[in-house]
Short mmCIF file of C-alpha atoms in Angstrom, two decimals:
data_model
loop_
_atom_site.label_atom_id
_atom_site.label_comp_id
_atom_site.label_asym_id
_atom_site.label_seq_id
_atom_site.Cartn_x
_atom_site.Cartn_y
_atom_site.Cartn_z
CA MET A 1144 0.00 0.00 0.00
CA SER A 1145 3.08 2.22 0.04
CA ALA A 1146 2.18 3.62 -3.36
CA ALA A 1147 -0.85 5.29 -1.81
CA LEU A 1148 1.45 7.19 0.57
CA LYS A 1149 3.44 8.71 -2.26
CA PRO A 1150 2.71 12.43 -2.53
CA GLU A 1151 1.13 13.83 -5.66
CA PRO A 1152 3.70 15.30 -8.06
CA THR A 1153 3.91 19.04 -7.70
CA THR A 1154 5.71 22.01 -9.23
CA LYS A 1155 8.80 23.29 -7.47
CA GLY A 1156 11.51 25.85 -7.98
CA ALA A 1157 14.79 24.55 -9.42
CA VAL A 1158 16.54 26.36 -6.55
CA PRO A 1159 15.19 26.99 -3.05
CA PHE A 1160 14.89 30.74 -3.59
CA LEU A 1161 12.57 30.30 -6.58
CA VAL A 1162 9.33 30.31 -4.65
CA VAL A 1163 6.18 28.69 -6.02
CA PRO A 1164 3.35 29.91 -3.76
CA LYS A 1165 0.89 27.18 -2.75
CA ASP A 1166 -2.08 29.50 -3.29
CA GLY A 1167 -1.43 29.69 -7.03
CA ALA A 1168 0.06 33.19 -6.94
CA ALA A 1169 2.81 34.01 -9.42
CA PRO A 1170 6.18 32.37 -8.70
CA TYR A 1171 8.99 34.73 -7.77
CA LEU A 1172 12.64 34.89 -6.77
CA ALA A 1173 13.09 35.42 -3.06
CA GLY A 1174 15.74 37.53 -1.47
CA SER A 1175 16.66 38.79 1.96
CA LYS A 1176 17.10 42.42 2.95
CA CYS A 1177 19.10 43.38 6.01
CA GLY A 1178 17.15 45.47 8.51
CA LYS A 1179 20.29 47.40 9.38
CA CYS A 1180 22.46 47.99 6.31
CA GLY A 1181 19.80 47.33 3.67
CA GLU A 1182 21.91 44.87 1.68
CA VAL A 1183 19.81 42.59 -0.53
CA VAL A 1184 20.93 39.06 -1.44
CA ALA A 1185 19.24 36.19 -3.25
CA GLY A 1186 17.98 33.44 -0.98
CA THR A 1187 17.47 33.34 2.76
CA ARG A 1188 20.06 34.12 5.41
CA LEU A 1189 20.07 33.83 9.18
CA THR A 1190 21.85 37.18 9.52
CA CYS A 1191 23.47 39.66 7.17
CA GLY A 1192 26.66 38.42 5.49
CA LYS A 1193 27.74 41.98 4.90
CA CYS A 1194 27.36 43.61 8.32
CA GLY A 1195 26.59 40.62 10.56
CA ALA A 1196 23.73 42.50 12.23
CA ARG A 1197 20.89 40.54 13.80
CA ALA A 1198 18.40 43.25 12.95
CA GLY A 1199 16.46 40.70 10.89
CA MET A 1200 16.57 39.66 7.27
CA ALA A 1201 13.27 40.62 5.63
CA HIS A 1202 11.83 38.31 2.97
CA VAL A 1203 11.68 40.33 -0.25
CA LYS A 1204 10.88 39.62 -3.87
CA LEU A 1205 13.85 40.21 -6.14
CA GLY A 1206 13.38 42.48 -9.14
CA SER A 1207 12.51 41.11 -12.56
CA THR A 1208 15.01 43.17 -14.55
CA GLY A 1209 18.77 43.54 -14.39
CA THR A 1210 22.00 44.05 -16.29
CA LEU A 1211 24.56 41.58 -17.54
CA TYR A 1212 27.65 41.91 -15.35
CA ASN A 1213 29.59 38.94 -16.69
CA PHE A 1214 29.30 35.81 -18.80
CA THR A 1215 31.07 32.84 -20.27
CA VAL A 1216 30.12 30.59 -23.15
CA VAL A 1217 30.23 26.98 -22.00
CA TYR A 1218 31.27 24.53 -24.72
CA ARG A 1219 32.12 21.44 -22.70
CA ASN A 1220 30.02 20.13 -19.86
CA PHE A 1221 28.84 16.92 -18.26
CA PRO A 1222 27.18 14.28 -20.43
CA GLY A 1223 23.56 15.19 -21.18
CA VAL A 1224 23.96 18.93 -20.65
CA PRO A 1225 23.26 20.67 -23.99
CA VAL A 1226 26.10 22.95 -25.12
CA PRO A 1227 26.99 25.63 -26.01
CA PHE A 1228 25.13 27.86 -23.59
CA ILE A 1229 25.77 31.21 -21.97
CA SER A 1230 26.38 31.17 -18.23
CA ALA A 1231 25.60 34.72 -17.15
CA ILE A 1232 25.99 36.79 -14.02
CA VAL A 1233 23.26 39.39 -13.71
CA ASP A 1234 23.00 42.26 -11.24
CA VAL A 1235 19.32 42.47 -10.35
CA ASP A 1236 17.75 45.92 -10.32
CA GLY A 1237 16.96 46.66 -6.69
CA GLY A 1238 19.67 44.38 -5.30
CA GLY A 1239 21.08 40.87 -5.49
CA THR A 1240 23.09 39.03 -8.13
CA LEU A 1241 22.09 35.85 -9.95
CA LYS A 1242 23.86 33.27 -12.07
CA GLY A 1243 21.77 31.75 -14.82
CA ASN A 1244 21.41 31.02 -18.51
CA LEU A 1245 21.19 33.92 -20.93
CA LEU A 1246 18.77 33.10 -23.76
CA GLY A 1247 17.96 34.94 -26.97
CA VAL A 1248 21.59 35.80 -27.71
CA GLU A 1249 23.85 33.74 -29.93
CA PRO A 1250 26.33 31.81 -27.76
CA ASP A 1251 29.30 33.54 -29.33
CA PRO A 1252 31.60 35.63 -27.10
CA ALA A 1253 31.92 38.23 -29.85
CA LYS A 1254 28.16 38.81 -29.84
CA ILE A 1255 27.62 39.26 -26.13
CA ARG A 1256 28.12 42.65 -24.53
CA PHE A 1257 28.65 43.58 -20.92
CA ASP A 1258 25.89 45.67 -19.32
CA LEU A 1259 23.21 44.26 -21.62
CA PRO A 1260 19.84 45.07 -20.01
CA VAL A 1261 17.90 41.86 -19.36
CA ASN A 1262 14.54 40.65 -18.18
CA ILE A 1263 14.49 37.88 -15.60
CA VAL A 1264 11.80 35.40 -16.58
CA ILE A 1265 10.49 32.31 -14.79
CA ARG A 1266 9.51 29.34 -16.92
CA PRO A 1267 8.74 25.63 -16.69
CA VAL A 1268 11.60 23.34 -17.74
CA PRO A 1269 11.37 19.88 -19.34
CA GLN A 1270 13.29 18.16 -16.54
CA LYS A 1271 11.39 16.19 -13.89
CA ASP A 1272 12.79 14.49 -10.82
CA LYS A 1273 12.43 10.79 -10.00
CA ASP A 1274 9.18 11.43 -8.13
CA GLY A 1275 7.63 13.08 -11.18
CA ASN A 1276 7.78 16.61 -9.81
CA SER A 1277 7.92 19.43 -12.35
CA TYR A 1278 10.20 22.43 -12.04
CA LEU A 1279 10.41 26.12 -12.77
CA ALA A 1280 13.68 27.89 -13.45
CA TYR A 1281 14.65 31.48 -14.12
CA PHE A 1282 16.32 32.74 -17.28
CA PHE A 1283 17.70 36.00 -18.62
CA GLU A 1284 16.58 37.51 -21.92
CA PRO A 1285 17.73 40.71 -23.61
CA ARG A 1286 15.36 43.54 -22.78
CA ALA A 1287 13.99 45.21 -25.87
CA MET B 673 65.47 31.86 21.34
CA SER B 674 62.87 32.87 18.81
CA ASN B 675 59.87 30.75 18.09
CA ASP B 676 60.50 30.84 14.35
CA VAL B 677 59.50 27.77 12.39
CA TYR B 678 61.59 26.21 9.63
CA VAL B 679 61.03 23.81 6.79
CA VAL B 680 63.88 21.37 7.29
CA GLY B 681 62.80 18.60 4.94
CA THR B 682 60.47 18.56 1.96
CA ASP B 683 59.80 16.62 -1.19
CA MET B 684 57.09 15.62 -3.64
CA ILE B 685 56.53 12.62 -5.84
CA LYS B 686 56.48 13.10 -9.59
CA PHE B 687 52.87 13.95 -10.33
CA GLY B 688 51.05 11.50 -12.56
CA ARG B 689 48.18 9.03 -12.69
CA PHE B 690 48.42 6.13 -10.30
CA PRO B 691 45.04 4.41 -10.32
CA GLU B 692 46.54 1.20 -8.95
CA ARG B 693 47.79 2.93 -5.81
CA SER B 694 45.94 4.24 -2.75
CA VAL B 695 45.93 7.78 -1.38
CA PRO B 696 47.74 6.71 1.83
CA GLU B 697 50.41 4.98 -0.26
CA LEU B 698 50.98 8.18 -2.22
CA GLY B 699 51.09 10.27 0.95
CA ALA B 700 53.43 7.81 2.65
CA GLN B 701 55.87 7.99 -0.24
CA ALA B 702 56.15 11.79 -0.07
CA ALA B 703 56.34 11.66 3.74
CA LEU B 704 59.29 9.27 3.64
CA MET B 705 61.01 11.39 0.98
CA ALA B 706 60.61 14.55 3.08
CA LEU B 707 61.91 12.77 6.19
CA ASP B 708 64.88 11.46 4.21
CA ASP B 709 65.54 14.98 2.94
CA CYS B 710 66.40 16.05 6.50
CA GLY B 711 67.61 12.73 7.86
CA LEU B 712 64.76 12.36 10.36
CA THR B 713 62.29 9.51 10.87
CA ILE B 714 58.64 9.31 11.80
CA GLN B 715 59.85 8.50 15.35
CA ASP B 716 61.10 12.10 15.55
CA CYS B 717 57.74 13.66 14.63
CA GLN B 718 55.44 14.75 17.44
CA ALA B 719 52.34 15.29 15.30
CA VAL B 720 51.10 14.74 11.76
CA TYR B 721 48.95 17.11 9.70
CA SER B 722 47.41 15.46 6.66
CA GLY B 723 45.68 17.33 3.85
CA ASN B 724 43.31 15.46 1.53
CA LEU B 725 40.03 16.61 0.07
CA PHE B 726 38.23 13.77 -1.68
CA GLU B 727 38.74 11.21 1.09
CA ALA B 728 38.43 13.78 3.86
CA SER B 729 36.25 11.55 6.02
CA GLY B 730 38.59 8.60 5.71
CA GLY B 731 41.38 9.26 8.23
CA VAL B 732 44.01 9.58 5.53
CA GLY B 733 46.66 10.81 8.00
CA GLN B 734 46.27 7.74 10.21
CA ARG B 735 46.34 5.47 7.18
CA ILE B 736 49.60 7.10 6.08
CA LEU B 737 51.07 6.24 9.48
CA ARG B 738 50.07 2.60 8.98
CA GLU B 739 52.41 2.67 6.00
CA ILE B 740 55.35 4.44 7.65
CA GLY B 741 55.09 3.80 11.39
CA GLN B 742 52.24 3.99 13.89
CA THR B 743 53.88 6.00 16.64
CA GLY B 744 50.68 7.04 18.39
CA VAL B 745 51.16 10.76 17.79
CA PRO B 746 48.23 13.12 17.23
CA VAL B 747 47.00 13.19 13.65
CA VAL B 748 44.94 16.04 12.25
CA ASN B 749 43.09 15.52 8.98
CA VAL B 750 42.48 18.70 7.06
CA ALA B 751 40.10 19.53 4.20
CA ASN B 752 39.84 23.10 2.92
CA ALA B 753 39.13 23.03 -0.82
CA CYS B 754 42.23 23.77 -2.93
CA ALA B 755 43.84 25.31 0.15
CA THR B 756 43.81 21.88 1.83
CA GLY B 757 47.55 21.16 1.68
CA ALA B 758 48.49 24.71 2.63
CA THR B 759 46.07 24.57 5.55
CA ALA B 760 47.65 21.33 6.81
CA PHE B 761 51.05 23.01 6.54
CA ARG B 762 49.76 26.04 8.41
CA GLU B 763 48.29 23.90 11.21
CA GLY B 764 51.71 22.33 11.70
CA TRP B 765 53.34 25.75 11.65
CA MET B 766 50.92 27.05 14.28
CA ALA B 767 51.53 24.11 16.61
CA ILE B 768 55.27 24.76 16.62
CA LYS B 769 54.75 28.50 16.78
CA ALA B 770 52.63 27.95 19.88
CA GLY B 771 55.41 25.95 21.47
CA VAL B 772 53.44 22.71 21.65
CA TYR B 773 55.78 20.69 19.41
CA ASP B 774 59.28 20.96 17.98
CA ILE B 775 58.99 18.68 14.96
CA VAL B 776 55.88 17.91 12.92
CA LEU B 777 55.17 16.25 9.60
CA CYS B 778 52.77 17.83 7.10
CA VAL B 779 51.56 15.73 4.18
CA GLY B 780 49.26 16.52 1.29
CA SER B 781 47.92 13.82 -1.00
CA GLU B 782 45.18 13.42 -3.57
CA GLN B 783 43.91 11.05 -6.21
CA MET B 784 41.91 12.97 -8.79
CA GLY B 785 40.50 10.71 -11.45
CA SER B 786 39.53 12.60 -14.59
CA GLY B 787 36.84 14.92 -15.86
CA LEU B 788 35.26 18.23 -14.95
CA LEU B 789 35.10 19.43 -11.37
CA GLY B 790 32.19 21.33 -9.94
CA GLY B 791 28.73 21.66 -11.40
CA GLY B 792 25.44 22.66 -9.85
CA GLY B 793 22.76 20.84 -7.93
CA GLY B 794 21.72 17.23 -8.16
CA SER B 795 21.39 16.11 -4.54
CA LYS B 796 17.82 17.42 -4.27
CA GLY B 797 15.39 18.15 -7.06
CA ILE B 798 16.91 18.38 -10.53
CA PRO B 799 20.49 19.11 -11.61
CA THR B 800 20.90 22.81 -12.31
CA GLU B 801 24.10 22.58 -14.36
CA GLY B 802 23.41 24.12 -17.76
CA LEU B 803 19.98 25.22 -16.60
CA LEU B 804 21.02 27.99 -14.22
CA GLY B 805 24.44 28.79 -15.62
CA SER B 806 27.46 26.69 -14.93
CA GLY B 807 29.22 25.73 -11.74
CA THR B 808 32.01 23.76 -13.37
CA MET B 809 35.44 25.03 -12.44
CA PRO B 810 36.45 26.01 -16.00
CA SER B 811 33.31 28.16 -16.17
CA VAL B 812 33.71 29.64 -12.71
CA PHE B 813 37.23 30.72 -13.61
CA ALA B 814 36.13 31.87 -17.05
CA HIS B 815 33.86 34.31 -15.19
CA VAL B 816 36.87 35.40 -13.13
CA GLY B 817 38.84 36.12 -16.32
CA LEU B 818 36.04 37.87 -18.17
CA GLU B 819 35.45 40.13 -15.18
CA HIS B 820 39.04 41.29 -15.73
CA THR B 821 38.28 41.71 -19.43
CA ARG B 822 35.26 43.77 -18.51
CA GLN B 823 37.33 46.04 -16.28
CA TYR B 824 40.56 46.29 -18.26
CA GLY B 825 40.07 44.82 -21.71
CA THR B 826 42.31 41.81 -21.06
CA THR B 827 42.38 39.57 -24.13
CA PHE B 828 41.99 35.86 -24.84
CA GLU B 829 45.57 35.92 -26.14
CA GLN B 830 46.92 37.40 -22.90
CA PHE B 831 45.20 34.69 -20.87
CA ALA B 832 46.54 32.05 -23.26
CA LYS B 833 50.11 33.31 -22.81
CA VAL B 834 49.97 32.18 -19.17
CA SER B 835 49.57 28.63 -20.35
CA VAL B 836 52.39 28.92 -22.88
CA LYS B 837 54.70 30.19 -20.13
CA ASN B 838 53.81 27.58 -17.52
CA HIS B 839 53.97 24.68 -19.95
CA HIS B 840 57.40 25.95 -21.00
CA HIS B 841 58.52 26.08 -17.38
CA SER B 842 57.42 22.50 -16.83
CA THR B 843 59.85 21.29 -19.49
CA LEU B 844 62.52 22.13 -16.88
CA ASN B 845 60.78 20.25 -14.06
CA PRO B 846 61.18 16.47 -14.06
CA LYS B 847 58.48 16.14 -11.37
CA ALA B 848 55.81 17.87 -13.47
CA MET B 849 53.08 15.77 -15.07
CA TYR B 850 53.93 17.15 -18.51
CA GLN B 851 57.17 18.35 -20.07
CA LYS B 852 55.72 19.68 -23.28
CA GLU B 853 55.95 23.01 -25.04
CA THR B 854 52.58 24.45 -26.05
CA PRO B 855 52.98 27.32 -28.55
CA LEU B 856 50.42 30.14 -28.39
CA GLU B 857 48.52 29.00 -31.47
CA GLU B 858 48.22 25.52 -30.00
CA VAL B 859 46.87 26.87 -26.69
CA MET B 860 44.41 29.22 -28.41
CA GLY B 861 43.40 26.58 -30.95
CA ALA B 862 42.75 23.82 -28.41
CA GLU B 863 39.18 22.76 -27.66
CA MET B 864 37.30 25.62 -26.04
CA ILE B 865 35.96 24.42 -22.68
CA SER B 866 34.48 27.63 -21.32
CA TYR B 867 35.42 30.90 -22.99
CA PRO B 868 38.20 32.05 -22.70
CA ASN B 869 39.63 28.87 -21.14
CA THR B 870 40.64 26.26 -23.71
CA LYS B 871 41.59 22.75 -22.70
CA LEU B 872 45.27 23.76 -22.50
CA MET B 873 44.32 26.61 -20.16
CA CYS B 874 42.82 24.24 -17.58
CA SER B 875 44.90 22.62 -14.86
CA VAL B 876 45.78 18.98 -15.20
CA ASN B 877 43.96 16.41 -13.08
CA VAL B 878 46.72 14.28 -11.60
CA ASP B 879 47.43 12.15 -8.57
CA GLY B 880 50.19 13.39 -6.35
CA SER B 881 51.62 13.95 -2.91
CA ALA B 882 54.04 16.28 -1.21
CA ALA B 883 55.32 16.59 2.34
CA ALA B 884 57.22 18.96 4.59
CA VAL B 885 58.93 18.46 7.94
CA LEU B 886 58.62 21.57 10.12
CA CYS B 887 60.94 22.27 13.02
CA SER B 888 61.39 24.87 15.74
CA GLU B 889 64.54 26.96 15.54
CA LYS B 890 65.83 25.52 18.80
CA LYS B 891 65.44 21.95 17.61
CA ALA B 892 66.78 22.66 14.12
CA LYS B 893 69.95 24.07 15.68
CA GLU B 894 70.25 21.14 18.07
CA LEU B 895 69.94 18.70 15.20
CA GLY B 896 72.30 20.63 12.93
CA LEU B 897 69.59 21.18 10.34
CA MET B 898 69.94 24.94 9.80
CA GLY B 899 72.19 24.60 6.75
CA ARG B 900 69.31 23.87 4.35
CA ALA B 901 66.52 25.21 6.55
CA VAL B 902 63.99 27.66 5.15
CA LYS B 903 62.17 30.00 7.49
CA VAL B 904 58.41 30.46 7.35
CA ARG B 905 58.29 34.25 7.40
CA ALA B 906 54.52 34.42 7.15
CA SER B 907 51.48 32.17 7.09
CA ALA B 908 48.08 33.63 6.27
CA LEU B 909 44.72 31.93 5.82
CA THR B 910 41.49 33.69 4.91
CA SER B 911 37.88 32.96 4.08
CA ASP B 912 36.00 35.09 1.59
CA PRO B 913 34.99 38.43 3.01
CA TYR B 914 31.56 39.66 1.95
CA THR B 915 31.41 41.14 -1.52
CA PRO B 916 28.08 41.91 -3.18
CA ARG B 917 28.24 39.30 -5.95
CA ASN B 918 30.05 36.45 -4.22
CA ILE B 919 27.01 34.24 -3.77
CA ALA B 920 26.39 34.10 -7.54
CA MET B 921 30.00 34.50 -8.61
CA MET B 922 32.66 33.18 -6.27
CA ASP B 923 35.11 35.93 -5.44
CA PHE B 924 38.69 34.68 -5.58
CA ASN B 925 40.05 38.23 -5.57
CA ALA B 926 38.97 39.65 -2.21
CA VAL B 927 39.95 36.48 -0.35
CA THR B 928 43.40 36.52 -1.98
CA ARG B 929 43.98 40.22 -1.40
CA LEU B 930 43.18 39.77 2.26
CA ALA B 931 45.57 36.81 2.58
CA ALA B 932 48.34 38.63 0.70
CA LYS B 933 47.98 41.75 2.83
CA THR B 934 48.07 39.68 6.02
CA ALA B 935 51.12 37.74 4.87
CA TYR B 936 53.10 40.78 3.71
CA GLU B 937 52.39 42.50 7.02
CA MET B 938 53.43 39.44 9.01
CA ALA B 939 56.64 39.09 7.00
CA GLY B 940 57.32 42.82 7.19
CA LEU B 941 57.99 43.05 3.47
CA GLY B 942 56.25 43.89 0.23
CA PRO B 943 55.84 42.20 -3.13
CA ASP B 944 58.93 44.03 -4.47
CA GLU B 945 61.11 41.97 -2.16
CA VAL B 946 59.79 38.59 -3.33
CA ASP B 947 62.04 36.72 -5.79
CA LEU B 948 59.64 34.04 -7.04
CA ILE B 949 56.06 32.94 -6.66
CA GLU B 950 54.03 29.76 -6.96
CA LEU B 951 50.44 30.92 -7.32
CA HIS B 952 47.16 29.21 -7.99
CA ASP B 953 46.97 28.93 -11.77
CA CYS B 954 44.13 26.40 -11.69
CA PHE B 955 43.09 28.07 -14.95
CA ALA B 956 45.03 30.50 -17.11
CA THR B 957 42.51 33.22 -16.33
CA ALA B 958 43.23 32.85 -12.60
CA GLU B 959 46.96 33.50 -12.87
CA LEU B 960 46.47 36.93 -14.40
CA VAL B 961 44.08 38.21 -11.75
CA HIS B 962 46.35 36.94 -8.99
CA TYR B 963 49.23 39.05 -10.36
CA GLU B 964 47.22 42.01 -9.18
CA ASN B 965 45.80 40.34 -6.08
CA LEU B 966 49.33 39.56 -4.89
CA GLY B 967 50.59 43.04 -5.76
CA LEU B 968 53.01 42.05 -8.54
CA CYS B 969 51.69 44.92 -10.63
CA LYS B 970 49.10 47.65 -10.37
CA ASP B 971 45.43 46.90 -10.95
CA GLY B 972 44.75 46.65 -14.66
CA GLU B 973 48.35 45.88 -15.62
CA ALA B 974 48.31 42.08 -15.44
CA GLY B 975 47.86 41.67 -19.19
CA GLN B 976 50.86 43.88 -19.77
CA LEU B 977 52.86 41.94 -17.17
CA ILE B 978 52.44 38.64 -19.05
CA ASP B 979 53.12 40.40 -22.38
CA THR B 980 56.50 41.69 -21.16
CA GLY B 981 57.67 38.29 -19.95
CA ALA B 982 58.25 39.62 -16.43
CA THR B 983 56.73 36.50 -14.91
CA SER B 984 58.78 34.03 -16.95
CA LEU B 985 61.93 32.38 -15.67
CA GLY B 986 64.63 35.04 -16.06
CA GLY B 987 62.09 37.86 -15.74
CA ARG B 988 61.58 40.37 -12.93
CA ILE B 989 59.29 38.14 -10.87
CA PRO B 990 59.12 34.54 -12.11
CA VAL B 991 55.75 32.91 -11.47
CA ASN B 992 55.06 29.17 -11.47
CA VAL B 993 58.51 28.10 -12.53
CA SER B 994 57.46 24.57 -11.55
CA GLY B 995 55.04 24.50 -14.47
CA GLY B 996 52.18 25.42 -12.19
CA LEU B 997 48.90 23.64 -11.88
CA LEU B 998 48.49 24.03 -15.63
CA SER B 999 51.34 21.66 -16.44
CA LYS B 1000 52.85 20.28 -13.25
CA GLY B 1001 49.34 19.24 -12.29
CA HIS B 1002 46.83 19.89 -9.53
CA PRO B 1003 46.22 17.10 -7.00
CA LEU B 1004 44.07 19.30 -4.74
CA GLY B 1005 45.24 18.22 -1.28
CA ALA B 1006 48.89 18.02 -2.32
CA THR B 1007 49.13 21.28 -4.23
CA GLY B 1008 49.69 23.61 -1.27
CA ILE B 1009 52.64 21.58 0.03
CA ALA B 1010 54.02 20.98 -3.46
CA ASN B 1011 54.24 24.78 -3.75
CA ILE B 1012 56.20 24.88 -0.49
CA TYR B 1013 58.53 22.22 -1.91
CA GLU B 1014 59.10 24.22 -5.08
CA ILE B 1015 59.90 27.49 -3.30
CA THR B 1016 62.09 25.75 -0.71
CA THR B 1017 64.05 24.06 -3.48
CA HIS B 1018 64.79 27.42 -5.12
CA LEU B 1019 65.72 29.10 -1.84
CA ARG B 1020 68.16 26.25 -1.23
CA GLY B 1021 69.62 26.77 -4.69
CA GLU B 1022 68.77 23.19 -5.63
CA ALA B 1023 66.29 23.71 -8.48
CA GLY B 1024 68.64 22.72 -11.31
CA ASN B 1025 67.74 24.00 -14.78
CA ARG B 1026 64.81 26.04 -13.55
CA GLN B 1027 66.65 27.67 -10.64
CA VAL B 1028 65.70 31.31 -10.06
CA ASP B 1029 69.12 32.86 -9.59
CA GLY B 1030 69.84 34.30 -6.17
CA ALA B 1031 66.36 33.57 -4.81
CA ARG B 1032 66.11 34.64 -1.17
CA ILE B 1033 62.40 35.08 -0.59
CA GLY B 1034 59.53 33.19 -2.17
CA LEU B 1035 55.75 33.21 -1.87
CA THR B 1036 53.17 30.46 -2.23
CA HIS B 1037 49.47 31.03 -2.85
CA VAL B 1038 46.49 28.73 -3.12
CA VAL B 1039 42.82 29.62 -3.25
CA GLY B 1040 39.94 27.19 -3.22
CA ALA B 1041 36.29 27.43 -4.11
CA GLY B 1042 34.21 28.24 -1.16
CA SER B 1043 36.41 30.27 -0.63
CA ALA B 1044 39.66 29.70 1.24
CA CYS B 1045 43.02 31.29 0.52
CA ALA B 1046 46.43 30.56 1.99
CA VAL B 1047 49.60 32.57 1.42
CA HIS B 1048 53.01 31.61 2.79
CA ILE B 1049 56.22 33.60 2.56
CA LEU B 1050 59.44 31.65 2.89
CA GLU B 1051 63.03 32.82 3.33
CA LYS B 1052 66.34 31.04 3.22
CA ALA B 1053 67.69 30.88 6.78
#
């Protein structure tokens, strides 16, 4: 009867700070904002990594736009990972920095420019885990 | 009597691939070689500090003693990313510095296997590698290099020159994994792994071990070991201080700058007084940024520094004369002590064809993902 105890497959974030609200509200990227120095980082923290204050780390939604700080084009990876792809570092407007895939730009170093304005979009991905759960991930796209 | 600490014996095995051997066997071999180098035995050592990353939970230090003599002394097993070997060395240094022991053995050993290191996710949920950027080490250090490009316009060719230089140096080092020239066009034309790091700009996965016997000044004098002794002028270890992007993009710069500053202050000298350096060229992109992190040139001038040949053997400040991680190889837990071996060998004037003439002061640097950085400054006694 163990099969009956198996939870129903659900949709999750590919990383813990991609929050999928249970009430059906729009998924978002979660950050923490220090109550003392105001520093914003992606994810949750017990206290502030910058100032160490215990003033409290407020749960905030990260912005949905940013600029390309840095990138690399990845040509060789583990078996099963499609290449080439652009691994990008994006400074999020309003605070925080993310690493993710930059889409909508040819994966050619000569065609990628620093400081490209991007949108941060959240989308379903084809991958499922062994329990059949579906996942959402975030991506960067050039902002028109 | 001062409480200065000296390297009295050190050695490393020729780096290579030894799948038929165990990590403790590799470590034991280097340990015996280092003990032989100073004419001591394991019976003389009051403690053992063993660095190994991939078998960190396996009591590697104790297993080494099963190979070379179970004397019952305290054994400390150390794991600290690529700074593992250097951290083991530093723990031994601190114990003597504190006056607890007079003679200790520090060993670093690692068996690497092959393939990419790093990568994201997998333990819970779905693997994130290639979905949310890349966490492989070639990519992480590609980001490090392109940040320098962003700031200063550093070129693919300048990064590639690091590899040409270090591979050339390794032709002079019989203990390096490779002794093979790699002309610039070959480096730049090799398979691109993660731009701008081609395959020949990535460190070599090898198995290896290195060891050092550390001794108090009092004991070294008693034993008549001062003739080839090398003083540890400074030992610094840092973790990454907060920088705004370091959660998404590991910051190997701030952690290195902090370690370098601490070490220079402890030694009471500056980068101008250093005669040679073994730094963490895990990827060609890394070596260039560490020129600036270690103060070998001003910020923004690293590309120019490699162009002028200043960091080649015979130049103003030779870097990675051993061949570096790019060609000597990078067995993670052994690397930090192998660097100590290389610098000590030069300070003793025993480096043969690759000897840096008149070397008096040398610096070693390792930095591991996470991040941990260790810098040691050594001086001929």
